[in-house]
């Protein structure tokens, strides 16, 4: 045992502060990265889905919607990108649920750390998943012949935008992860919400053939705004109102769901 | 109250490491903890003894801010666990019943992450991790994934993780359940050393033996209530002492043997004629020598000799046997003695 005696108050003045919350979250994110490194198989979905979906959608719908695959790519690549990345943010909620069932979360709770850190850290580490999905989708698009007119710089900005939004949205699924009893129910609830959101949007098809009420929904659907923002960035290099609406939407989601999730997390035993 | 260093270090106000009054936790309709009072003096080992489902773990979880109490209050070094949870968390270390370390990471990674969370720098965290691994004999296994760890290694790592911040109060929830005897003894040594450095330890256990070995004071918990509280000696005295069992070679000599036993030990004995056995409570092991000499002098041969220690079952029968509901907290001195030993 250590020879120095224990001194009950010594150097225990760590205050609750924003800086500490950031530091703790980064440490927890580091833990998340270590876990991914140990179990790389959990990256299957974000590696396979972009490849399979990009190929499928491009060749199945390309001719029907845009006359040929080449013309469809500027439309579909941003759509696929948003859909894939947001879908992979569901996994964040599922994994959080599984993680929380382990004894180690008890220790996190008993430590004098920011309450938000174990959650924020886990979500932060998962941005690595979104990055993989994003890079692979753009790469697949490039292979199929997609040449974004705005250039690589704007593509990078679009990528960051999508990853940031996926992080914001993952708070919703993290909330389900915390309140749900099993990991599979998280998956279930999340899919039901996500399916209409991604498909009733302009992600895959032009909305003008939809019935009026669907057009209305697609118009207010945040996914549509995100997809439009990405298209504008990559194809024309412009940042319009869609980008602003998207950023505000992401901020609102975090503002609502982060406190909700942390509260539910604290109440769970 | 808000100044941690003051209340923690000064012996006057910090005499009690734990003060709990009337803690209650209800799960559905089940009163898991039903009015538990605990007072643990700083610098001591306190044992909470009880069978499975008695409410030990729930009590610890409430004291460790992991679970909110439905009623009652608890203070750790004078800090309320609900109102000053953040302060309390800086004063405690918790080692759970199931090792609360990250299975998918290595031992070093676990300790480094916990150290970083506790505010140590990168280099410092690495050094601390190496130091603790050395101390707990885990250096060789430091890089291996935890999946290949034995139960004992996992417990040691778990305990090591609780000690990073050198907390003045450490909760150990069944630290040796499921360990082999050798590992258990190692764990006991570690716990004793902890207290020598000034820590207070509150441990739960199902084994009377363990409480006996380690604890200065013991609370016996049953059905969510403290049914008895006192020092180890008080507890033992209440159950009666060790009993001695003699099997006589020739059943005919039974009566003579019994007389000698009662004469030498000056207590009543119980006889079972069919098995030719005499059972008698034993106040001091030293008396056995006198008894054996007396038996030899009278030419009585023994077939078998047996010593029986009071088991937790007997403690429980003795303390709770006469109704837990009516007597909330019976001091050992008040409870009926010799019940367990007079069988």
Coordinates of C-alpha atoms in Angstrom, one line a residue:
Chain A
X1 CA 0.0 0.0 0.0
X2 CA 1.0 3.5 -0.5
X3 CA 3.0 4.9 2.4
X4 CA 1.4 8.4 2.4
X5 CA -1.5 8.5 4.7
X6 CA -4.9 9.4 3.5
X7 CA -6.0 12.9 4.1
X8 CA -9.7 13.5 3.8
X9 CA -10.1 16.9 2.2
X10 CA -6.7 17.1 0.6
X11 CA -6.7 18.3 -3.0
X12 CA -10.4 17.5 -3.4
X13 CA -11.4 20.9 -4.4
X14 CA -12.3 20.0 -7.9
X15 CA -15.2 22.3 -8.7
X16 CA -18.1 21.6 -10.9
X17 CA -17.4 23.6 -14.0
X18 CA -17.9 23.8 -17.7
X19 CA -14.2 23.1 -18.2
X20 CA -14.3 20.0 -16.1
X21 CA -17.4 18.8 -18.0
X22 CA -15.4 19.2 -21.3
X23 CA -12.4 17.5 -19.9
X24 CA -14.4 14.6 -18.4
X25 CA -16.3 14.2 -21.7
X26 CA -13.1 14.0 -23.7
X27 CA -11.7 11.4 -21.4
X28 CA -14.9 9.4 -21.8
X29 CA -14.7 9.8 -25.6
X30 CA -11.1 8.4 -25.3
X31 CA -12.7 5.4 -23.6
X32 CA -15.1 5.1 -26.4
X33 CA -12.3 5.2 -29.0
X34 CA -10.4 2.5 -27.1
X35 CA -13.5 0.3 -27.1
X36 CA -13.9 0.8 -30.9
X37 CA -10.3 -0.2 -31.4
X38 CA -10.8 -3.3 -29.3
X39 CA -14.0 -4.4 -31.1
X40 CA -13.6 -3.2 -34.7
X41 CA -16.5 -5.4 -35.8
X42 CA -18.9 -2.8 -34.5
X43 CA -17.9 -0.7 -37.5
X44 CA -19.4 -3.1 -40.0
X45 CA -22.6 -1.2 -40.4
X46 CA -20.9 2.1 -41.2
X47 CA -18.5 0.5 -43.7
X48 CA -21.0 -1.7 -45.5
X49 CA -24.1 0.4 -45.6
X50 CA -22.6 3.4 -47.6
X51 CA -21.2 1.0 -50.2
X52 CA -24.3 -1.1 -50.6
X53 CA -26.8 1.7 -50.4
X54 CA -24.9 4.0 -52.8
X55 CA -24.6 1.3 -55.4
X56 CA -28.2 0.1 -55.0
X57 CA -29.9 3.5 -55.0
X58 CA -27.7 4.9 -57.8
X59 CA -28.4 2.1 -60.2
X60 CA -32.0 1.3 -59.3
X61 CA -33.4 4.8 -59.2
X62 CA -30.9 6.7 -61.3
X63 CA -32.4 6.0 -64.7
X64 CA -36.0 6.5 -63.5
X65 CA -35.5 9.7 -61.7
X66 CA -32.8 11.6 -63.4
X67 CA -32.6 9.9 -66.8
X68 CA -29.2 8.3 -66.0
X69 CA -26.9 7.5 -63.1
X70 CA -24.5 10.4 -63.7
X71 CA -27.2 13.0 -63.4
X72 CA -28.7 11.3 -60.4
X73 CA -25.4 11.2 -58.4
X74 CA -25.4 14.9 -57.3
X75 CA -29.0 14.3 -56.0
X76 CA -28.5 10.9 -54.4
X77 CA -25.1 11.2 -52.8
X78 CA -26.1 13.9 -50.3
X79 CA -29.3 11.9 -49.7
X80 CA -27.6 8.6 -49.1
X81 CA -25.0 10.4 -47.0
X82 CA -27.6 11.9 -44.6
X83 CA -29.6 8.7 -44.4
X84 CA -26.6 6.5 -43.7
X85 CA -25.0 8.8 -41.1
X86 CA -28.3 9.4 -39.2
X87 CA -29.1 5.7 -39.3
X88 CA -25.8 4.9 -37.8
X89 CA -26.5 7.3 -35.0
X90 CA -29.2 4.9 -33.8
X91 CA -26.5 2.4 -33.0
X92 CA -25.1 5.0 -30.6
X93 CA -28.3 4.7 -28.5
X94 CA -28.3 1.0 -28.7
X95 CA -24.7 0.7 -27.6
X96 CA -25.2 3.1 -24.9
X97 CA -28.0 1.0 -23.5
X98 CA -25.8 -2.1 -23.6
X99 CA -22.9 -0.2 -22.0
X100 CA -25.1 1.2 -19.2
X101 CA -26.1 -2.3 -18.1
X102 CA -22.5 -3.0 -17.1
X103 CA -21.2 -2.3 -13.6
X104 CA -18.7 0.3 -14.8
X105 CA -21.4 2.8 -15.2
X106 CA -22.0 2.5 -11.4
X107 CA -18.5 3.6 -10.9
X108 CA -18.9 6.5 -13.3
X109 CA -21.9 7.6 -11.2
X110 CA -20.0 7.4 -8.0
X111 CA -17.1 9.5 -9.3
X112 CA -17.0 13.3 -8.8
X113 CA -17.2 14.0 -12.5
X114 CA -19.6 16.0 -14.6
X115 CA -22.9 14.0 -14.9
X116 CA -23.1 14.6 -18.6
X117 CA -19.6 13.2 -19.3
X118 CA -20.3 9.5 -19.7
X119 CA -23.1 10.3 -22.2
X120 CA -21.4 13.1 -24.0
X121 CA -18.2 11.1 -24.2
X122 CA -19.9 8.1 -25.7
X123 CA -21.7 10.3 -28.3
X124 CA -18.5 12.1 -29.1
X125 CA -16.6 8.9 -29.7
X126 CA -19.2 7.8 -32.1
X127 CA -18.5 10.7 -34.4
X128 CA -15.7 8.5 -35.6
X129 CA -18.4 6.2 -37.0
X130 CA -20.1 9.0 -38.8
X131 CA -16.8 10.1 -40.2
X132 CA -16.2 6.7 -41.6
X133 CA -19.7 6.6 -43.2
X134 CA -19.2 10.0 -44.6
X135 CA -15.9 9.4 -46.2
X136 CA -17.0 6.1 -47.6
X137 CA -20.2 7.5 -49.2
X138 CA -18.2 10.3 -50.9
X139 CA -15.6 7.8 -52.0
X140 CA -18.3 5.5 -53.5
X141 CA -19.8 8.5 -55.2
X142 CA -16.5 9.4 -56.7
X143 CA -15.9 5.9 -58.0
X144 CA -19.4 6.0 -59.6
X145 CA -18.4 9.2 -61.3
X146 CA -19.7 11.9 -58.9
X147 CA -17.6 15.1 -59.2
X148 CA -18.9 17.8 -56.8
X149 CA -18.7 21.1 -58.6
X150 CA -18.0 23.1 -55.6
X151 CA -14.7 21.3 -54.9
X152 CA -13.1 19.4 -52.1
X153 CA -13.2 22.3 -49.6
X154 CA -17.0 22.5 -49.7
X155 CA -17.3 18.8 -49.6
X156 CA -15.3 18.8 -46.4
X157 CA -17.6 21.5 -44.9
X158 CA -20.6 19.5 -45.9
X159 CA -19.1 16.4 -44.2
X160 CA -18.5 18.3 -41.0
X161 CA -22.1 19.6 -41.2
X162 CA -23.5 16.1 -41.5
X163 CA -21.3 14.7 -38.8
X164 CA -22.3 17.5 -36.4
X165 CA -26.0 17.0 -37.1
X166 CA -25.7 13.3 -36.6
X167 CA -24.1 14.0 -33.3
X168 CA -27.0 16.2 -32.3
X169 CA -29.6 13.7 -33.5
X170 CA -27.8 10.9 -31.6
X171 CA -28.9 12.7 -28.4
X172 CA -32.5 11.7 -29.3
X173 CA -31.5 8.0 -29.6
X174 CA -29.3 8.3 -26.5
X175 CA -32.4 9.4 -24.7
X176 CA -34.3 6.3 -25.9
X177 CA -31.2 4.3 -24.9
X178 CA -31.4 5.6 -21.4
X179 CA -35.1 5.2 -20.8
X180 CA -35.6 1.9 -22.7
X181 CA -35.3 -1.4 -20.9
X182 CA -33.5 -3.4 -23.5
X183 CA -31.2 -2.6 -26.4
X184 CA -33.5 -4.1 -29.0
X185 CA -36.4 -1.9 -28.0
X186 CA -34.1 1.1 -28.6
X187 CA -33.5 -0.2 -32.1
X188 CA -37.2 -0.7 -32.6
X189 CA -38.4 2.7 -31.5
X190 CA -35.6 4.5 -33.3
X191 CA -36.3 2.8 -36.6
X192 CA -40.0 3.7 -36.5
X193 CA -39.1 7.3 -36.0
X194 CA -36.2 7.4 -38.5
X195 CA -37.9 5.7 -41.4
X196 CA -40.6 8.3 -42.2
X197 CA -38.1 11.0 -41.5
X198 CA -35.6 9.9 -44.0
X199 CA -38.0 8.7 -46.7
X200 CA -40.6 11.4 -46.5
X201 CA -38.0 14.0 -47.5
X202 CA -36.1 15.1 -50.6
X203 CA -33.3 12.7 -49.9
X204 CA -34.0 10.2 -52.7
X205 CA -36.6 11.7 -55.0
X206 CA -37.8 15.1 -56.1
X207 CA -40.8 15.9 -53.9
X208 CA -43.1 17.4 -56.6
X209 CA -44.7 14.0 -57.4
X210 CA -45.7 13.5 -53.8
X211 CA -49.3 14.2 -52.6
X212 CA -49.8 17.7 -51.1
X213 CA -49.7 16.7 -47.4
X214 CA -46.5 14.7 -47.9
X215 CA -44.9 17.6 -49.7
X216 CA -45.9 19.7 -46.7
X217 CA -44.3 17.3 -44.3
X218 CA -41.2 17.0 -46.5
X219 CA -40.9 20.7 -46.5
X220 CA -40.8 21.0 -42.7
X221 CA -38.8 17.8 -42.3
X222 CA -35.4 18.7 -40.9
X223 CA -33.8 15.9 -42.9
X224 CA -34.9 17.7 -46.1
X225 CA -33.2 20.9 -44.9
X226 CA -30.0 19.0 -44.1
X227 CA -30.0 17.2 -47.5
X228 CA -30.6 20.5 -49.3
X229 CA -27.9 22.2 -47.3
X230 CA -25.5 19.4 -48.3
X231 CA -26.5 19.6 -51.9
X232 CA -26.0 23.4 -52.0
X233 CA -22.6 23.1 -50.4
X234 CA -21.3 20.3 -52.6
X235 CA -22.9 21.1 -55.9
X236 CA -22.9 24.9 -56.0
X237 CA -20.7 25.9 -53.0
X238 CA -23.4 28.1 -51.5
X239 CA -24.7 28.3 -48.0
X240 CA -28.3 29.2 -47.9
X241 CA -31.2 29.4 -45.4
X242 CA -31.3 25.6 -45.3
X243 CA -27.9 25.5 -43.7
X244 CA -29.0 28.0 -41.1
X245 CA -32.3 26.2 -40.4
X246 CA -30.3 22.9 -40.1
X247 CA -27.8 24.4 -37.6
X248 CA -30.6 25.9 -35.5
X249 CA -32.5 22.6 -35.6
X250 CA -29.4 20.7 -34.4
X251 CA -28.9 23.2 -31.6
X252 CA -32.5 22.9 -30.5
X253 CA -32.3 19.1 -30.5
X254 CA -29.2 19.2 -28.3
X255 CA -30.7 21.8 -26.0
X256 CA -33.8 19.7 -25.4
X257 CA -32.5 16.2 -25.4
X258 CA -29.1 16.6 -23.7
X259 CA -30.7 17.7 -20.4
X260 CA -33.5 15.3 -20.7
X261 CA -31.1 12.4 -21.3
X262 CA -28.9 13.4 -18.4
X263 CA -31.8 13.6 -16.1
X264 CA -33.2 10.3 -17.1
X265 CA -29.7 8.8 -16.8
X266 CA -29.4 10.2 -13.2
X267 CA -32.7 8.8 -12.2
X268 CA -32.1 5.3 -13.5
X269 CA -30.8 2.9 -11.0
Chain B
X1 CA -20.2 22.6 5.6
X2 CA -19.1 23.5 2.1
X3 CA -15.5 23.5 2.9
X4 CA -14.4 19.9 2.4
X5 CA -11.0 20.0 3.8
X6 CA -12.1 21.3 7.1
X7 CA -14.8 18.9 8.0
X8 CA -12.8 16.0 6.7
X9 CA -9.6 16.5 8.5
X10 CA -10.6 17.9 11.8
X11 CA -11.1 15.0 14.1
X12 CA -13.8 16.8 16.1
X13 CA -16.5 17.1 13.5
X14 CA -15.2 14.4 11.3
X15 CA -15.4 11.7 13.8
X16 CA -18.3 10.0 12.0
X17 CA -17.5 8.8 8.5
X18 CA -21.0 7.7 8.0
X19 CA -24.2 8.8 9.8
X20 CA -27.4 7.3 8.5
X21 CA -30.8 7.7 10.0
X22 CA -33.9 5.9 9.1
X23 CA -32.9 5.1 5.5
X24 CA -35.8 3.6 3.5
X25 CA -35.8 2.3 -0.1
X26 CA -38.9 0.8 -1.6
X27 CA -39.0 -1.1 -4.8
X28 CA -42.6 -1.5 -5.9
X29 CA -44.2 -3.0 -2.8
X30 CA -41.0 -4.4 -1.4
X31 CA -39.3 -2.5 1.3
X32 CA -35.7 -3.4 0.4
X33 CA -34.3 -1.1 3.1
X34 CA -36.7 -0.4 6.0
X35 CA -35.3 2.2 8.3
X36 CA -31.6 1.6 8.6
X37 CA -29.5 3.5 11.1
X38 CA -25.7 3.3 10.8
X39 CA -22.9 5.2 12.5
X40 CA -19.4 4.5 11.4
X41 CA -16.4 6.0 13.1
X42 CA -13.7 7.4 11.0
X43 CA -10.6 5.2 10.7
X44 CA -12.4 1.9 11.4
X45 CA -13.7 -1.1 9.5
X46 CA -17.4 -1.5 9.8
X47 CA -19.1 -4.7 8.7
X48 CA -22.6 -5.0 7.5
X49 CA -23.6 -8.6 7.8
X50 CA -26.6 -10.2 6.4
X51 CA -27.9 -12.9 4.0
X52 CA -28.7 -12.3 0.3
X53 CA -31.5 -9.9 -0.2
X54 CA -31.2 -8.4 3.2
X55 CA -30.8 -4.9 1.8
X56 CA -27.0 -4.6 2.2
X57 CA -26.2 -3.5 -1.3
X58 CA -29.2 -1.2 -1.5
X59 CA -28.0 0.5 1.7
X60 CA -24.5 1.0 0.3
X61 CA -25.8 2.3 -3.0
X62 CA -27.8 4.9 -1.1
X63 CA -24.8 5.9 0.9
X64 CA -22.7 6.1 -2.2
X65 CA -25.1 8.5 -3.9
X66 CA -26.0 5.9 -6.5
X67 CA -29.5 5.6 -5.4
X68 CA -31.9 8.1 -3.8
X69 CA -33.4 7.2 -0.5
X70 CA -37.2 7.2 -0.2
X71 CA -36.9 8.4 3.4
X72 CA -34.3 9.1 6.0
X73 CA -31.0 10.9 5.7
X74 CA -27.4 10.1 5.4
X75 CA -24.2 12.0 5.9
X76 CA -20.7 11.2 4.8
X77 CA -18.1 13.1 6.9
X78 CA -20.9 15.5 7.7
X79 CA -22.0 16.0 4.1
X80 CA -25.5 15.1 3.1
X81 CA -25.6 12.5 0.3
X82 CA -28.5 14.1 -1.5
X83 CA -27.8 17.8 -1.1
X84 CA -24.0 17.6 -1.4
X85 CA -23.7 14.6 -3.6
X86 CA -20.8 16.1 -5.5
X87 CA -18.8 16.7 -2.4
X88 CA -19.6 13.2 -1.1
X89 CA -18.4 11.7 -4.4
X90 CA -15.0 13.2 -3.8
X91 CA -14.8 11.5 -0.4
X92 CA -15.8 8.0 -1.3
X93 CA -14.6 5.0 -3.3
X94 CA -17.0 2.3 -4.3
X95 CA -16.2 -1.3 -5.1
X96 CA -19.3 -3.1 -6.3
X97 CA -20.5 -6.6 -5.9
X98 CA -19.8 -7.2 -9.5
X99 CA -16.5 -5.8 -10.6
X100 CA -17.2 -2.3 -11.8
X101 CA -14.4 -2.0 -14.4
X102 CA -14.6 -1.9 -18.1
X103 CA -14.5 -5.4 -19.5
X104 CA -13.5 -4.4 -23.0
X105 CA -10.4 -2.5 -21.9
X106 CA -7.1 -3.6 -20.3
X107 CA -6.3 -3.1 -16.7
X108 CA -4.0 -0.2 -17.4
X109 CA -6.5 1.5 -19.7
X110 CA -9.1 1.2 -17.0
X111 CA -7.0 2.8 -14.3
X112 CA -5.7 5.5 -16.6
X113 CA -9.3 6.5 -17.6
X114 CA -10.4 6.6 -14.0
X115 CA -7.3 8.6 -13.0
X116 CA -8.0 11.1 -15.9
X117 CA -11.6 11.5 -14.8
X118 CA -10.4 12.3 -11.3
X119 CA -8.3 15.1 -12.6
X120 CA -4.8 13.7 -13.0
X121 CA -2.7 14.7 -15.9
X122 CA -1.8 12.3 -18.7
X123 CA 1.7 11.4 -17.3
X124 CA 0.5 11.4 -13.7
X125 CA -2.4 9.1 -14.6
X126 CA 0.0 6.6 -16.3
X127 CA 2.3 6.7 -13.3
X128 CA -0.6 6.2 -10.9
X129 CA -1.9 3.3 -12.9
X130 CA 1.4 1.6 -12.9
X131 CA 1.8 2.2 -9.2
X132 CA -1.5 0.7 -8.3
X133 CA -1.0 -2.3 -10.6
X134 CA 2.3 -3.0 -8.9
X135 CA 0.7 -2.7 -5.5
X136 CA -2.1 -5.1 -6.3
X137 CA 0.2 -7.6 -8.1
X138 CA -1.3 -7.0 -11.5
X139 CA 1.6 -5.7 -13.4
X140 CA 2.0 -8.8 -15.5
X141 CA -1.6 -8.8 -16.6
X142 CA -1.6 -5.0 -17.2
X143 CA -2.0 -5.2 -20.9
X144 CA -4.3 -8.2 -21.2
X145 CA -8.0 -7.6 -21.8
X146 CA -10.1 -8.1 -18.7
X147 CA -12.0 -10.9 -20.3
X148 CA -9.1 -13.2 -19.4
X149 CA -8.9 -12.1 -15.8
X150 CA -9.8 -14.4 -12.9
X151 CA -12.3 -13.4 -10.3
X152 CA -9.7 -12.4 -7.8
X153 CA -7.7 -10.3 -10.3
X154 CA -10.9 -8.5 -11.3
X155 CA -11.7 -7.7 -7.7
X156 CA -8.2 -6.4 -7.1
X157 CA -8.4 -4.2 -10.1
X158 CA -11.8 -3.0 -9.0
X159 CA -10.4 -2.1 -5.6
X160 CA -7.4 -0.5 -7.1
X161 CA -9.7 1.7 -9.2
X162 CA -11.4 2.8 -6.0
X163 CA -8.2 3.9 -4.5
X164 CA -6.9 6.3 -7.2
X165 CA -8.1 9.4 -5.4
X166 CA -7.2 7.9 -2.0
X167 CA -10.7 8.5 -0.7
X168 CA -11.1 8.6 3.1
X169 CA -14.1 6.3 2.9
X170 CA -14.3 3.1 0.9
X171 CA -17.4 1.0 0.3
X172 CA -16.7 -2.6 -0.4
X173 CA -19.8 -4.6 -1.4
X174 CA -19.1 -8.2 -0.7
X175 CA -15.4 -7.9 -1.5
X176 CA -14.6 -11.6 -1.3
X177 CA -17.8 -13.4 -2.4
X178 CA -16.8 -16.1 -4.9
X179 CA -13.1 -15.9 -4.2
X180 CA -11.0 -18.9 -3.3
X181 CA -9.5 -19.0 0.3
X182 CA -6.1 -17.8 -0.7
X183 CA -7.3 -14.8 -2.7
X184 CA -9.7 -14.0 0.1
X185 CA -6.9 -13.8 2.6
X186 CA -5.0 -11.5 0.2
X187 CA -8.0 -9.3 0.0
X188 CA -8.3 -9.2 3.7
X189 CA -4.7 -8.1 4.0
X190 CA -5.3 -5.4 1.5
X191 CA -8.3 -4.1 3.4
X192 CA -6.4 -4.1 6.7
X193 CA -3.6 -2.1 5.1
X194 CA -6.1 0.4 3.7
X195 CA -7.3 1.2 7.2
X196 CA -3.7 1.6 8.4
X197 CA -3.3 4.4 6.0
X198 CA -6.2 6.2 7.6
X199 CA -9.1 5.1 5.4
X200 CA -12.5 4.1 6.8
X201 CA -13.9 1.0 5.3
X202 CA -17.6 0.0 5.2
X203 CA -17.9 -3.5 3.9
X204 CA -20.8 -5.9 3.4
X205 CA -20.5 -9.6 3.8
X206 CA -22.4 -12.8 4.1
X207 CA -19.7 -14.4 6.2
X208 CA -19.5 -14.1 9.9
X209 CA -15.9 -15.3 9.6
X210 CA -15.0 -12.3 7.4
X211 CA -16.7 -9.8 9.7
X212 CA -14.8 -11.5 12.5
X213 CA -11.5 -11.1 10.8
X214 CA -11.9 -7.5 9.7
X215 CA -14.6 -5.5 11.3
X216 CA -14.3 -3.4 14.4
X217 CA -18.1 -3.1 14.6
X218 CA -20.8 -5.0 12.9
X219 CA -24.4 -4.3 12.0
X220 CA -26.5 -7.4 11.3
X221 CA -29.2 -6.6 8.6
X222 CA -32.2 -8.7 7.9
X223 CA -35.3 -7.8 5.9
X224 CA -34.0 -4.3 5.4
X225 CA -33.6 -3.6 9.1
X226 CA -30.6 -3.5 11.5
X227 CA -31.5 -6.3 13.9
X228 CA -28.3 -6.1 15.9
X229 CA -25.3 -3.8 16.2
X230 CA -22.1 -4.0 18.2
X231 CA -18.5 -5.1 18.3
X232 CA -17.5 -8.6 17.2
X233 CA -17.1 -9.8 20.7
X234 CA -20.6 -8.6 21.6
X235 CA -22.0 -10.4 18.6
X236 CA -20.2 -13.6 19.5
X237 CA -21.2 -13.5 23.1
X238 CA -24.8 -13.2 22.0
X239 CA -24.7 -16.4 20.0
X240 CA -23.0 -18.4 22.6
X241 CA -19.6 -19.8 22.2
X242 CA -18.0 -22.5 20.3
X243 CA -19.5 -25.9 21.1
X244 CA -17.6 -29.1 21.6
X245 CA -18.8 -32.4 20.4
X246 CA -17.6 -35.7 21.8
X247 CA -18.3 -39.1 20.5
X248 CA -17.8 -41.8 23.1
X249 CA -16.3 -45.2 22.1
X250 CA -18.5 -47.3 24.4
X251 CA -22.1 -46.1 24.8
X252 CA -22.2 -47.7 28.2
X253 CA -19.8 -45.1 29.5
X254 CA -22.1 -42.3 28.4
X255 CA -23.4 -41.3 31.8
X256 CA -19.9 -41.2 33.3
X257 CA -18.6 -39.2 30.5
X258 CA -21.4 -36.7 30.8
X259 CA -20.8 -36.3 34.5
X260 CA -17.2 -35.6 33.9
X261 CA -17.9 -33.2 31.1
X262 CA -20.3 -31.2 33.2
X263 CA -18.0 -31.2 36.2
X264 CA -15.0 -30.0 34.3
X265 CA -16.7 -27.5 32.1
X266 CA -19.3 -26.5 34.7
X267 CA -22.1 -26.2 32.2
X268 CA -25.0 -28.4 31.1
X269 CA -24.6 -30.6 28.1
X270 CA -26.8 -32.2 25.6
X271 CA -26.7 -35.9 25.0
X272 CA -27.9 -37.9 22.0
X273 CA -27.9 -41.5 23.1
X274 CA -28.2 -43.2 19.7
X275 CA -25.1 -41.6 18.3
X276 CA -23.3 -41.6 21.6
X277 CA -22.6 -37.9 21.3
X278 CA -22.2 -35.2 23.9
X279 CA -22.5 -31.6 22.9
X280 CA -21.5 -28.8 25.2
X281 CA -20.9 -25.1 24.9
X282 CA -17.2 -24.2 25.3
X283 CA -16.2 -20.9 26.9
X284 CA -12.5 -21.3 26.4
X285 CA -10.6 -23.8 24.3
X286 CA -8.1 -24.2 27.1
X287 CA -10.6 -26.1 29.1
X288 CA -10.6 -28.9 26.6
X289 CA -7.2 -30.0 27.9
X290 CA -8.6 -30.4 31.4
X291 CA -11.5 -32.3 30.1
X292 CA -9.5 -34.7 28.0
X293 CA -7.1 -35.4 30.9
X294 CA -10.1 -36.1 33.1
X295 CA -11.6 -38.4 30.6
X296 CA -8.4 -40.4 30.2
X297 CA -8.0 -40.6 33.9
X298 CA -11.4 -42.2 34.1
X299 CA -10.7 -44.6 31.3
X300 CA -13.3 -43.2 28.9
X301 CA -12.3 -43.6 25.2
X302 CA -13.2 -41.1 22.6
X303 CA -14.2 -42.0 19.1
X304 CA -14.4 -38.5 17.7
X305 CA -13.9 -35.0 18.8
X306 CA -15.3 -31.9 17.1
X307 CA -15.4 -28.2 17.6
X308 CA -18.2 -26.2 16.2
X309 CA -18.0 -22.4 15.6
X310 CA -21.2 -20.4 15.6
X311 CA -22.3 -20.0 12.0
X312 CA -24.1 -17.1 10.5
X313 CA -27.2 -19.3 10.6
X314 CA -26.9 -19.5 14.3
X315 CA -26.3 -15.8 14.7
X316 CA -29.4 -15.2 12.7
X317 CA -31.5 -17.8 14.4
X318 CA -30.5 -16.3 17.7
X319 CA -31.0 -12.7 16.8
X320 CA -34.0 -12.9 14.5
X321 CA -35.5 -16.1 15.8
X322 CA -37.7 -14.3 18.3
X323 CA -39.3 -12.1 15.8
X324 CA -37.7 -9.3 13.8
X325 CA -40.9 -7.3 13.6
X326 CA -41.4 -6.5 17.3
X327 CA -37.8 -5.7 18.2
X328 CA -36.3 -3.1 15.9
X329 CA -32.8 -3.0 17.1
X330 CA -31.7 -5.4 19.9
X331 CA -28.4 -4.7 21.4
X332 CA -26.4 -7.8 21.8
X333 CA -26.3 -7.7 25.5
X334 CA -30.1 -7.8 25.6
X335 CA -30.7 -10.7 23.3
X336 CA -31.0 -14.1 24.8
X337 CA -27.7 -15.9 25.0
X338 CA -26.8 -19.5 24.6
X339 CA -29.7 -20.4 22.4
X340 CA -27.5 -21.3 19.5
X341 CA -25.1 -23.4 21.5
X342 CA -27.6 -25.4 23.6
X343 CA -28.8 -27.6 20.8

